[in-house]
Structure formats: structure tokens, C-alpha cells
Amino acid sequence: MIDYLAAFPIPANLLPERLRSLLQSLPILRFGWRSVVSQKMPNSVGSVTVFVGFEGARLRNLIADSEPEVLKRFNVVFGIPPFKTEWETHSLMENASILLDQQVEEILYAGANNPYSCYEVLLMLYKARDYSSSFEVAPLGTKPAAIASALFAAEHRGVSVRYDYPRRSQGRSSGVGKVHLFTAWCDGDVGC
């Protein structure tokens, strides 16, 4: 058995005192997703599951940079519930035009601060795919989604992780606020 431990901090300036006290009183939320088409994908189609954040250009660039000779099925996952109330609106607005313009198969939801929920979305899509097709994950959103993507790729065969190289914005966050600690393990049955 392999144990994993992942931690990430939320910048202190992003958690107002009243929200900080409310969050500390809540249990960890497990948030699901909306149902997904259960049929298998055709053999010629690859699948890309994208966890999105606030920057719509990142999703647009990822779609534009996809190999034109391989048809890709894009599944977009929004972080809902978000870290902070109303953040989901920013994410939805930033990515809305892309969702209307591009061939996005599914729009799904997983808790922005819940790598377990993100992992479950990946597992559901992985099981629903045709096993001869490619399966890619692009964690462009939150750190918990990136943790889930890395663990999922480590534990499942044939999974590729796609990253981009965003430019860091000045003054977005500072300090250290709440630190989330997650544990995970692998029983060695698959790719571990």
C-alpha cells in the first residue's frame, strides 16, 4: 500500500475573518457532479477532462493547441461549491464564451476544495470511456483538482496530464491562511 499526503494553503487575504470562522465550523463537504452520458465514446475519439478556474483564455488555448488529427471530447469541470461564495460566477462568466463556441461534451461540477470529489469525477469519466481511446486530464483550476489529477494519473494506466504555463498575476494573493491536509492511499491493484 502506498500512502499519499498532500497539503496546500489558502492565502490569508482571501479568507475574511467571518468566513474563516464559518468554514472552521463546517465538516468537509463531498460534492458530487451532474450525471454524465453513460454510453461509450467512439474509438477514434480522445477525452480531455479540464478542471477550469477564473482564466478563460487557458481553456481556449488548451482547446486550440489540441492535435487537429485526433478528435477530442472535452469535459469541463467547474469548482462548485467554490472556495469563496460567488467565485463560481467568475469562473462561469470567464469560460462562458468558450463553452458556447467550442465542442464541449459535458459540463460537470466538483468541489473546488475537495480533491476526493475531483477524483470521483475522473474515475466516472475514465470508466465510461472506450478503453482504446486516449484519456487526458488538464488541471487548470484549483490546487485540490491538481492533486486529484496527479493521484489519478499515478494510479491509472493510459492517463496523460496536460499542463500549461500561465503568467502569474501581480497582487493576487499573499500570506498563508487555512491549510488543507489530505491523505490518500493506493492498494497496489492498478498502476501504483
PDB file of C-alpha atoms in Angstrom:
ATOM      1  CA  MET A   1       0.000   0.000   0.000  1.00  0.00           C
ATOM      2  CA  ILE A   2       1.256   3.470  -0.878  1.00  0.00           C
ATOM      3  CA  ASP A   3       0.194   6.419   1.271  1.00  0.00           C
ATOM      4  CA  TYR A   4      -0.009   9.932  -0.155  1.00  0.00           C
ATOM      5  CA  LEU A   5      -0.174  13.143   1.821  1.00  0.00           C
ATOM      6  CA  ALA A   6      -0.977  16.450   0.157  1.00  0.00           C
ATOM      7  CA  ALA A   7      -1.354  19.888   1.704  1.00  0.00           C
ATOM      8  CA  PHE A   8      -1.990  23.327   0.285  1.00  0.00           C
ATOM      9  CA  PRO A   9      -2.612  26.699   1.930  1.00  0.00           C
ATOM     10  CA  ILE A  10      -5.288  29.233   1.112  1.00  0.00           C
ATOM     11  CA  PRO A  11      -3.812  32.756   1.067  1.00  0.00           C
ATOM     12  CA  ALA A  12      -4.784  34.615   4.250  1.00  0.00           C
ATOM     13  CA  ASN A  13      -6.068  37.675   2.423  1.00  0.00           C
ATOM     14  CA  LEU A  14      -8.688  35.539   0.650  1.00  0.00           C
ATOM     15  CA  LEU A  15     -10.371  34.476   3.889  1.00  0.00           C
ATOM     16  CA  PRO A  16     -12.208  37.248   5.750  1.00  0.00           C
ATOM     17  CA  GLU A  17     -12.486  36.617   9.492  1.00  0.00           C
ATOM     18  CA  ARG A  18     -16.243  35.899   9.439  1.00  0.00           C
ATOM     19  CA  LEU A  19     -15.824  33.400   6.588  1.00  0.00           C
ATOM     20  CA  ARG A  20     -12.814  31.805   8.294  1.00  0.00           C
ATOM     21  CA  SER A  21     -14.829  31.107  11.459  1.00  0.00           C
ATOM     22  CA  LEU A  22     -17.755  29.739   9.421  1.00  0.00           C
ATOM     23  CA  LEU A  23     -15.516  27.393   7.409  1.00  0.00           C
ATOM     24  CA  GLN A  24     -13.860  26.066  10.543  1.00  0.00           C
ATOM     25  CA  SER A  25     -17.266  25.026  11.879  1.00  0.00           C
ATOM     26  CA  LEU A  26     -18.281  23.085   8.740  1.00  0.00           C
ATOM     27  CA  PRO A  27     -17.495  19.423   8.096  1.00  0.00           C
ATOM     28  CA  ILE A  28     -15.574  18.563   4.931  1.00  0.00           C
ATOM     29  CA  LEU A  29     -18.031  18.716   2.061  1.00  0.00           C
ATOM     30  CA  ARG A  30     -18.247  15.963  -0.508  1.00  0.00           C
ATOM     31  CA  PHE A  31     -19.879  17.437  -3.565  1.00  0.00           C
ATOM     32  CA  GLY A  32     -20.907  15.322  -6.492  1.00  0.00           C
ATOM     33  CA  TRP A  33     -21.443  16.026 -10.137  1.00  0.00           C
ATOM     34  CA  ARG A  34     -24.288  16.099 -12.558  1.00  0.00           C
ATOM     35  CA  SER A  35     -24.953  12.901 -14.415  1.00  0.00           C
ATOM     36  CA  VAL A  36     -22.841  12.071 -17.414  1.00  0.00           C
ATOM     37  CA  VAL A  37     -23.774  10.331 -20.631  1.00  0.00           C
ATOM     38  CA  SER A  38     -23.265   6.650 -19.913  1.00  0.00           C
ATOM     39  CA  GLN A  39     -22.560   5.467 -23.437  1.00  0.00           C
ATOM     40  CA  LYS A  40     -19.022   4.657 -24.514  1.00  0.00           C
ATOM     41  CA  MET A  41     -17.079   7.038 -26.741  1.00  0.00           C
ATOM     42  CA  PRO A  42     -16.255   6.019 -30.326  1.00  0.00           C
ATOM     43  CA  ASN A  43     -12.790   4.513 -30.842  1.00  0.00           C
ATOM     44  CA  SER A  44     -11.474   7.491 -32.814  1.00  0.00           C
ATOM     45  CA  VAL A  45     -12.191   9.978 -30.042  1.00  0.00           C
ATOM     46  CA  GLY A  46      -9.871  11.003 -27.239  1.00  0.00           C
ATOM     47  CA  SER A  47     -11.105  12.513 -23.996  1.00  0.00           C
ATOM     48  CA  VAL A  48      -9.766  15.602 -22.219  1.00  0.00           C
ATOM     49  CA  THR A  49     -11.151  16.461 -18.783  1.00  0.00           C
ATOM     50  CA  VAL A  50     -10.391  20.078 -17.892  1.00  0.00           C
ATOM     51  CA  PHE A  51     -10.706  21.498 -14.370  1.00  0.00           C
ATOM     52  CA  VAL A  52     -11.197  25.227 -15.011  1.00  0.00           C
ATOM     53  CA  GLY A  53     -10.576  28.311 -12.915  1.00  0.00           C
ATOM     54  CA  PHE A  54     -11.020  32.048 -13.478  1.00  0.00           C
ATOM     55  CA  GLU A  55      -8.938  32.405 -16.631  1.00  0.00           C
ATOM     56  CA  GLY A  56     -10.989  31.516 -19.695  1.00  0.00           C
ATOM     57  CA  ALA A  57      -8.029  32.057 -22.014  1.00  0.00           C
ATOM     58  CA  ARG A  58      -6.340  28.983 -20.532  1.00  0.00           C
ATOM     59  CA  LEU A  59      -9.206  26.714 -21.636  1.00  0.00           C
ATOM     60  CA  ARG A  60      -9.350  28.374 -25.063  1.00  0.00           C
ATOM     61  CA  ASN A  61      -5.584  27.882 -25.531  1.00  0.00           C
ATOM     62  CA  LEU A  62      -5.779  24.248 -24.437  1.00  0.00           C
ATOM     63  CA  ILE A  63      -8.521  23.532 -26.981  1.00  0.00           C
ATOM     64  CA  ALA A  64      -6.666  25.431 -29.727  1.00  0.00           C
ATOM     65  CA  ASP A  65      -3.416  23.547 -29.008  1.00  0.00           C
ATOM     66  CA  SER A  66      -5.036  20.107 -29.296  1.00  0.00           C
ATOM     67  CA  GLU A  67      -3.807  17.863 -32.101  1.00  0.00           C
ATOM     68  CA  PRO A  68      -6.060  18.523 -35.117  1.00  0.00           C
ATOM     69  CA  GLU A  69      -5.746  14.939 -36.408  1.00  0.00           C
ATOM     70  CA  VAL A  70      -7.274  13.472 -33.240  1.00  0.00           C
ATOM     71  CA  LEU A  71     -10.883  14.258 -32.402  1.00  0.00           C
ATOM     72  CA  LYS A  72     -11.084  15.256 -28.728  1.00  0.00           C
ATOM     73  CA  ARG A  73     -14.083  15.138 -26.455  1.00  0.00           C
ATOM     74  CA  PHE A  74     -13.765  17.935 -23.884  1.00  0.00           C
ATOM     75  CA  ASN A  75     -15.339  17.576 -20.443  1.00  0.00           C
ATOM     76  CA  VAL A  76     -15.194  20.794 -18.423  1.00  0.00           C
ATOM     77  CA  VAL A  77     -15.328  20.643 -14.618  1.00  0.00           C
ATOM     78  CA  PHE A  78     -16.192  23.732 -12.569  1.00  0.00           C
ATOM     79  CA  GLY A  79     -15.225  24.048  -8.900  1.00  0.00           C
ATOM     80  CA  ILE A  80     -18.670  24.168  -7.306  1.00  0.00           C
ATOM     81  CA  PRO A  81     -19.088  24.691  -4.422  1.00  0.00           C
ATOM     82  CA  PRO A  82     -16.259  27.237  -4.622  1.00  0.00           C
ATOM     83  CA  PHE A  83     -13.673  28.243  -2.028  1.00  0.00           C
ATOM     84  CA  LYS A  84     -15.498  31.513  -1.555  1.00  0.00           C
ATOM     85  CA  THR A  85     -19.150  32.350  -2.237  1.00  0.00           C
ATOM     86  CA  GLU A  86     -19.724  33.837  -5.709  1.00  0.00           C
ATOM     87  CA  TRP A  87     -16.359  32.713  -7.100  1.00  0.00           C
ATOM     88  CA  GLU A  88     -18.194  30.174  -9.242  1.00  0.00           C
ATOM     89  CA  THR A  89     -19.879  33.092 -11.036  1.00  0.00           C
ATOM     90  CA  HIS A  90     -16.479  34.500 -12.044  1.00  0.00           C
ATOM     91  CA  SER A  91     -15.371  31.117 -13.346  1.00  0.00           C
ATOM     92  CA  LEU A  92     -18.603  30.535 -15.272  1.00  0.00           C
ATOM     93  CA  MET A  93     -18.512  34.025 -16.820  1.00  0.00           C
ATOM     94  CA  GLU A  94     -14.844  33.775 -17.833  1.00  0.00           C
ATOM     95  CA  ASN A  95     -15.425  30.442 -19.559  1.00  0.00           C
ATOM     96  CA  ALA A  96     -18.963  31.028 -20.932  1.00  0.00           C
ATOM     97  CA  SER A  97     -17.987  32.151 -24.437  1.00  0.00           C
ATOM     98  CA  ILE A  98     -15.660  29.169 -24.826  1.00  0.00           C
ATOM     99  CA  LEU A  99     -18.412  26.777 -23.787  1.00  0.00           C
ATOM    100  CA  LEU A 100     -20.709  28.269 -26.433  1.00  0.00           C
ATOM    101  CA  ASP A 101     -18.068  28.360 -29.209  1.00  0.00           C
ATOM    102  CA  GLN A 102     -16.350  25.009 -28.722  1.00  0.00           C
ATOM    103  CA  GLN A 103     -17.362  21.372 -28.798  1.00  0.00           C
ATOM    104  CA  VAL A 104     -17.668  20.701 -25.075  1.00  0.00           C
ATOM    105  CA  GLU A 105     -19.343  17.358 -24.412  1.00  0.00           C
ATOM    106  CA  GLU A 106     -20.084  17.626 -20.714  1.00  0.00           C
ATOM    107  CA  ILE A 107     -20.111  20.309 -18.048  1.00  0.00           C
ATOM    108  CA  LEU A 108     -19.547  18.817 -14.618  1.00  0.00           C
ATOM    109  CA  TYR A 109     -19.085  20.071 -11.070  1.00  0.00           C
ATOM    110  CA  ALA A 110     -16.744  19.050  -8.266  1.00  0.00           C
ATOM    111  CA  GLY A 111     -15.968  20.906  -5.044  1.00  0.00           C
ATOM    112  CA  ALA A 112     -13.205  23.462  -5.589  1.00  0.00           C
ATOM    113  CA  ASN A 113     -11.587  22.492  -2.289  1.00  0.00           C
ATOM    114  CA  ASN A 114     -12.291  18.760  -2.489  1.00  0.00           C
ATOM    115  CA  PRO A 115      -9.754  16.531  -4.277  1.00  0.00           C
ATOM    116  CA  TYR A 116     -11.867  13.466  -3.437  1.00  0.00           C
ATOM    117  CA  SER A 117     -14.805  14.843  -5.427  1.00  0.00           C
ATOM    118  CA  CYS A 118     -12.474  15.737  -8.328  1.00  0.00           C
ATOM    119  CA  TYR A 119     -11.018  12.228  -8.244  1.00  0.00           C
ATOM    120  CA  GLU A 120     -14.506  10.688  -8.343  1.00  0.00           C
ATOM    121  CA  VAL A 121     -15.402  12.751 -11.424  1.00  0.00           C
ATOM    122  CA  LEU A 122     -12.243  11.495 -13.139  1.00  0.00           C
ATOM    123  CA  LEU A 123     -12.991   7.905 -12.171  1.00  0.00           C
ATOM    124  CA  MET A 124     -16.551   8.144 -13.503  1.00  0.00           C
ATOM    125  CA  LEU A 125     -15.355   9.522 -16.860  1.00  0.00           C
ATOM    126  CA  TYR A 126     -12.490   7.017 -17.042  1.00  0.00           C
ATOM    127  CA  LYS A 127     -14.863   4.083 -16.563  1.00  0.00           C
ATOM    128  CA  ALA A 128     -17.325   5.469 -19.165  1.00  0.00           C
ATOM    129  CA  ARG A 129     -14.714   5.843 -21.913  1.00  0.00           C
ATOM    130  CA  ASP A 130     -13.776   3.387 -24.634  1.00  0.00           C
ATOM    131  CA  TYR A 131     -10.568   1.791 -23.394  1.00  0.00           C
ATOM    132  CA  SER A 132      -8.860   2.112 -26.777  1.00  0.00           C
ATOM    133  CA  SER A 133      -9.167   5.915 -26.691  1.00  0.00           C
ATOM    134  CA  SER A 134      -6.833   8.381 -25.005  1.00  0.00           C
ATOM    135  CA  PHE A 135      -7.689   9.885 -21.609  1.00  0.00           C
ATOM    136  CA  GLU A 136      -6.154  13.240 -20.714  1.00  0.00           C
ATOM    137  CA  VAL A 137      -6.568  15.457 -17.661  1.00  0.00           C
ATOM    138  CA  ALA A 138      -5.826  19.194 -17.576  1.00  0.00           C
ATOM    139  CA  PRO A 139      -5.890  20.673 -14.044  1.00  0.00           C
ATOM    140  CA  LEU A 140      -6.183  24.389 -14.897  1.00  0.00           C
ATOM    141  CA  GLY A 141      -8.263  25.202 -11.811  1.00  0.00           C
ATOM    142  CA  THR A 142      -7.633  24.729  -8.105  1.00  0.00           C
ATOM    143  CA  LYS A 143      -4.791  23.004  -6.291  1.00  0.00           C
ATOM    144  CA  PRO A 144      -7.117  20.253  -4.996  1.00  0.00           C
ATOM    145  CA  ALA A 145      -8.053  19.460  -8.624  1.00  0.00           C
ATOM    146  CA  ALA A 146      -4.339  19.275  -9.470  1.00  0.00           C
ATOM    147  CA  ILE A 147      -3.766  16.918  -6.511  1.00  0.00           C
ATOM    148  CA  ALA A 148      -6.626  14.689  -7.682  1.00  0.00           C
ATOM    149  CA  SER A 149      -5.322  14.715 -11.258  1.00  0.00           C
ATOM    150  CA  ALA A 150      -1.795  13.751 -10.225  1.00  0.00           C
ATOM    151  CA  LEU A 151      -3.009  10.914  -7.993  1.00  0.00           C
ATOM    152  CA  PHE A 152      -5.396   9.677 -10.657  1.00  0.00           C
ATOM    153  CA  ALA A 153      -2.675   9.633 -13.323  1.00  0.00           C
ATOM    154  CA  ALA A 154      -0.323   7.794 -10.950  1.00  0.00           C
ATOM    155  CA  GLU A 155      -2.914   5.126 -10.217  1.00  0.00           C
ATOM    156  CA  HIS A 156      -4.459   4.500 -13.658  1.00  0.00           C
ATOM    157  CA  ARG A 157      -2.854   3.290 -16.862  1.00  0.00           C
ATOM    158  CA  GLY A 158      -3.114   5.332 -20.035  1.00  0.00           C
ATOM    159  CA  VAL A 159      -3.801   8.676 -18.355  1.00  0.00           C
ATOM    160  CA  SER A 160      -1.898  11.764 -19.539  1.00  0.00           C
ATOM    161  CA  VAL A 161      -1.765  15.046 -17.650  1.00  0.00           C
ATOM    162  CA  ARG A 162      -1.639  18.296 -19.650  1.00  0.00           C
ATOM    163  CA  TYR A 163      -0.301  21.464 -18.078  1.00  0.00           C
ATOM    164  CA  ASP A 164       0.015  24.952 -19.408  1.00  0.00           C
ATOM    165  CA  TYR A 165       2.308  27.746 -18.321  1.00  0.00           C
ATOM    166  CA  PRO A 166       0.148  30.621 -17.074  1.00  0.00           C
ATOM    167  CA  ARG A 167       1.602  34.000 -16.210  1.00  0.00           C
ATOM    168  CA  ARG A 168       1.383  34.779 -12.525  1.00  0.00           C
ATOM    169  CA  SER A 169      -0.675  37.899 -11.828  1.00  0.00           C
ATOM    170  CA  GLN A 170       0.692  40.555  -9.501  1.00  0.00           C
ATOM    171  CA  GLY A 171      -1.116  41.070  -6.191  1.00  0.00           C
ATOM    172  CA  ARG A 172      -3.488  38.102  -6.479  1.00  0.00           C
ATOM    173  CA  SER A 173      -2.756  36.610  -3.078  1.00  0.00           C
ATOM    174  CA  SER A 174      -0.472  36.981  -0.102  1.00  0.00           C
ATOM    175  CA  GLY A 175       0.228  35.349   3.246  1.00  0.00           C
ATOM    176  CA  VAL A 176      -0.948  31.959   4.412  1.00  0.00           C
ATOM    177  CA  GLY A 177      -4.459  31.280   5.671  1.00  0.00           C
ATOM    178  CA  LYS A 178      -6.116  27.960   6.300  1.00  0.00           C
ATOM    179  CA  VAL A 179      -4.053  24.909   5.345  1.00  0.00           C
ATOM    180  CA  HIS A 180      -5.902  21.888   3.978  1.00  0.00           C
ATOM    181  CA  LEU A 181      -4.390  18.455   4.573  1.00  0.00           C
ATOM    182  CA  PHE A 182      -5.495  15.447   2.537  1.00  0.00           C
ATOM    183  CA  THR A 183      -4.488  11.822   2.815  1.00  0.00           C
ATOM    184  CA  ALA A 184      -4.818   9.214   0.097  1.00  0.00           C
ATOM    185  CA  TRP A 185      -3.580   5.690  -0.439  1.00  0.00           C
ATOM    186  CA  CYS A 186      -3.220   3.169  -3.192  1.00  0.00           C
ATOM    187  CA  ASP A 187      -3.800  -0.518  -2.613  1.00  0.00           C
ATOM    188  CA  GLY A 188      -1.486  -1.503  -5.452  1.00  0.00           C
ATOM    189  CA  ASP A 189      -4.179  -3.025  -7.706  1.00  0.00           C
ATOM    190  CA  VAL A 190      -3.647  -0.548 -10.529  1.00  0.00           C
ATOM    191  CA  GLY A 191      -0.616   1.413 -11.739  1.00  0.00           C
ATOM    192  CA  CYS A 192       0.748   2.238  -8.232  1.00  0.00           C
TER     193      CYS A 192
END
